[in-house]
């Protein structure tokens, strides 16, 4: 049976309970409409909390892992999280070291991709100063990590209000100098400060100056800095 649910922890845990005992169960996001019979599972916070408490007893670390798996932009990420939870429940304890098991290996690979992109994006984000003094940075990560990145920059720039705009998912993480929150944001029109153009020109000049045409390593550069991330990077505009 196919189970449709929200891409949230409550959604997955509620669907997990609904699909328990169904060896052929497949979890998909509720906005997908697959061919064949399916069941739409409405998240139940109370049921989800009971399931969460039980999983914390079995393996406290799996809660963070499931949250990360739900951020994964890969197709089938709900099913990956479901199969991982199912294995923990059946074995009655942690399974993260069982990399010979395909469900564990798939979950571990997804977790690594999310963690790797978080580390990468910390260096790939390019802030622009607006006329108001607040910083603005558009980005389009493969995974849903904009709030995690915002926590990092809130620590690095505690006194600087900023907006991290995930244009792919049409939402933004906003830091006002005291509070961090998420908000929907389809499109942003930002008036840049008088100094921003000069800073961008300076950054591009530096980028060109450190490049050595006779020693270009295009393949290596593409490995360190994939082209899909360059759209919002000042030096490549």
XYZ file of C-alpha atoms in Angstrom, residues 32-191:
160
model
C 2.222 13.220 -5.108
C -0.610 11.326 -6.738
C 0.681 7.896 -7.722
C -1.232 5.410 -9.805
C -2.928 2.731 -7.772
C -4.576 2.568 -4.358
C -3.193 4.836 -1.647
C -4.028 6.059 1.845
C -3.638 9.684 2.920
C -2.389 9.870 6.500
C -3.192 13.040 8.430
C -0.472 13.835 11.012
C -1.619 13.171 14.563
C 0.649 15.029 17.045
C -0.387 12.830 19.979
C 0.313 9.561 18.178
C 3.517 10.980 16.766
C 4.685 12.034 20.239
C 4.108 8.528 21.614
C 6.060 7.034 18.730
C 8.819 9.609 19.210
C 9.157 8.744 22.902
C 9.466 5.073 22.030
C 12.166 5.720 19.434
C 14.047 7.890 21.911
C 14.073 4.889 24.255
C 15.333 2.595 21.503
C 17.880 5.020 20.026
C 17.968 8.657 21.094
C 20.238 9.593 18.202
C 17.764 8.477 15.557
C 15.517 11.507 16.196
C 18.142 13.916 14.848
C 18.865 11.535 11.989
C 15.214 11.400 10.952
C 14.993 15.196 11.034
C 18.012 15.334 8.717
C 16.577 12.662 6.405
C 13.379 14.681 6.053
C 15.496 17.601 4.821
C 17.045 15.493 2.103
C 16.151 16.604 -1.409
C 16.469 13.109 -2.864
C 13.454 11.440 -4.381
C 12.115 8.796 -2.001
C 13.501 10.423 1.156
C 10.314 9.648 3.129
C 10.661 5.973 2.271
C 14.314 6.058 3.325
C 13.328 7.497 6.723
C 10.482 4.983 7.078
C 12.660 1.961 6.323
C 15.290 3.219 8.767
C 12.724 3.621 11.539
C 11.233 0.229 10.738
C 14.581 -1.480 11.163
C 15.197 0.243 14.509
C 11.774 -0.845 15.742
C 12.245 -4.448 14.618
C 15.725 -4.789 16.132
C 14.857 -2.846 19.270
C 17.903 -0.614 19.206
C 20.409 1.396 17.132
C 21.262 0.122 13.666
C 23.481 2.927 12.297
C 26.576 0.732 12.292
C 24.961 -1.952 10.113
C 26.168 -0.539 6.806
C 25.867 -3.928 5.125
C 22.084 -3.554 5.382
C 20.750 -1.674 2.320
C 18.261 0.420 4.326
C 20.952 1.584 6.747
C 23.427 2.259 3.957
C 20.883 4.324 2.011
C 20.021 6.373 5.109
C 23.694 6.923 5.946
C 24.462 8.094 2.408
C 21.567 10.552 2.519
C 22.694 11.881 5.907
C 26.204 12.412 4.584
C 24.917 14.345 1.566
C 22.904 16.677 3.800
C 25.807 17.225 6.209
C 28.238 17.756 3.332
C 26.021 20.391 1.731
C 25.630 22.242 5.030
C 29.420 22.468 5.329
C 29.758 23.558 1.705
C 27.069 26.212 1.835
C 28.692 27.876 4.837
C 31.405 28.925 2.413
C 29.259 29.401 -0.683
C 26.723 31.890 0.701
C 27.296 35.445 -0.547
C 25.617 38.215 1.439
C 24.704 41.552 -0.117
C 24.210 44.703 1.931
C 20.824 46.332 1.449
C 20.098 50.040 1.696
C 18.712 49.468 5.201
C 21.944 47.851 6.333
C 20.479 44.347 6.578
C 22.200 41.554 4.679
C 20.490 39.472 2.015
C 21.664 36.214 0.431
C 19.764 34.132 -2.141
C 20.605 30.451 -2.391
C 19.202 27.262 -3.862
C 20.519 24.236 -1.954
C 19.717 20.675 -2.941
C 18.418 19.996 0.573
C 16.101 21.885 2.914
C 18.794 23.379 5.147
C 18.228 27.145 5.119
C 17.299 27.329 8.833
C 20.372 25.287 9.823
C 22.582 27.625 7.828
C 20.866 30.604 9.458
C 21.777 29.294 12.922
C 25.402 29.179 11.848
C 25.395 32.740 10.495
C 23.454 34.044 13.499
C 26.408 32.956 15.632
C 28.938 34.378 13.186
C 27.057 37.665 12.657
C 25.064 38.144 15.873
C 24.666 41.912 15.478
C 23.862 41.907 11.746
C 20.245 41.315 10.680
C 20.088 39.111 7.609
C 17.778 37.177 5.316
C 18.728 33.817 3.828
C 16.358 33.293 0.900
C 15.855 29.737 -0.351
C 14.507 30.612 -3.793
C 13.961 26.954 -4.669
C 11.564 26.339 -1.769
C 10.224 29.900 -1.681
C 10.994 30.561 1.963
C 13.485 32.516 4.017
C 15.288 32.312 7.340
C 15.335 35.741 8.971
C 17.633 36.913 11.778
C 16.642 40.276 13.266
C 19.564 40.486 15.681
C 17.680 38.742 18.489
C 15.342 36.151 16.990
C 15.557 33.636 14.168
C 12.404 32.633 12.310
C 11.215 31.142 9.021
C 8.813 32.895 6.676
C 7.424 32.217 3.187
C 9.131 34.330 0.538
C 8.325 33.810 -3.125
C 10.343 36.697 -4.512
C 12.465 39.486 -3.058
C 13.296 42.895 -4.460
C 16.322 44.221 -2.623
C 17.664 47.753 -2.941
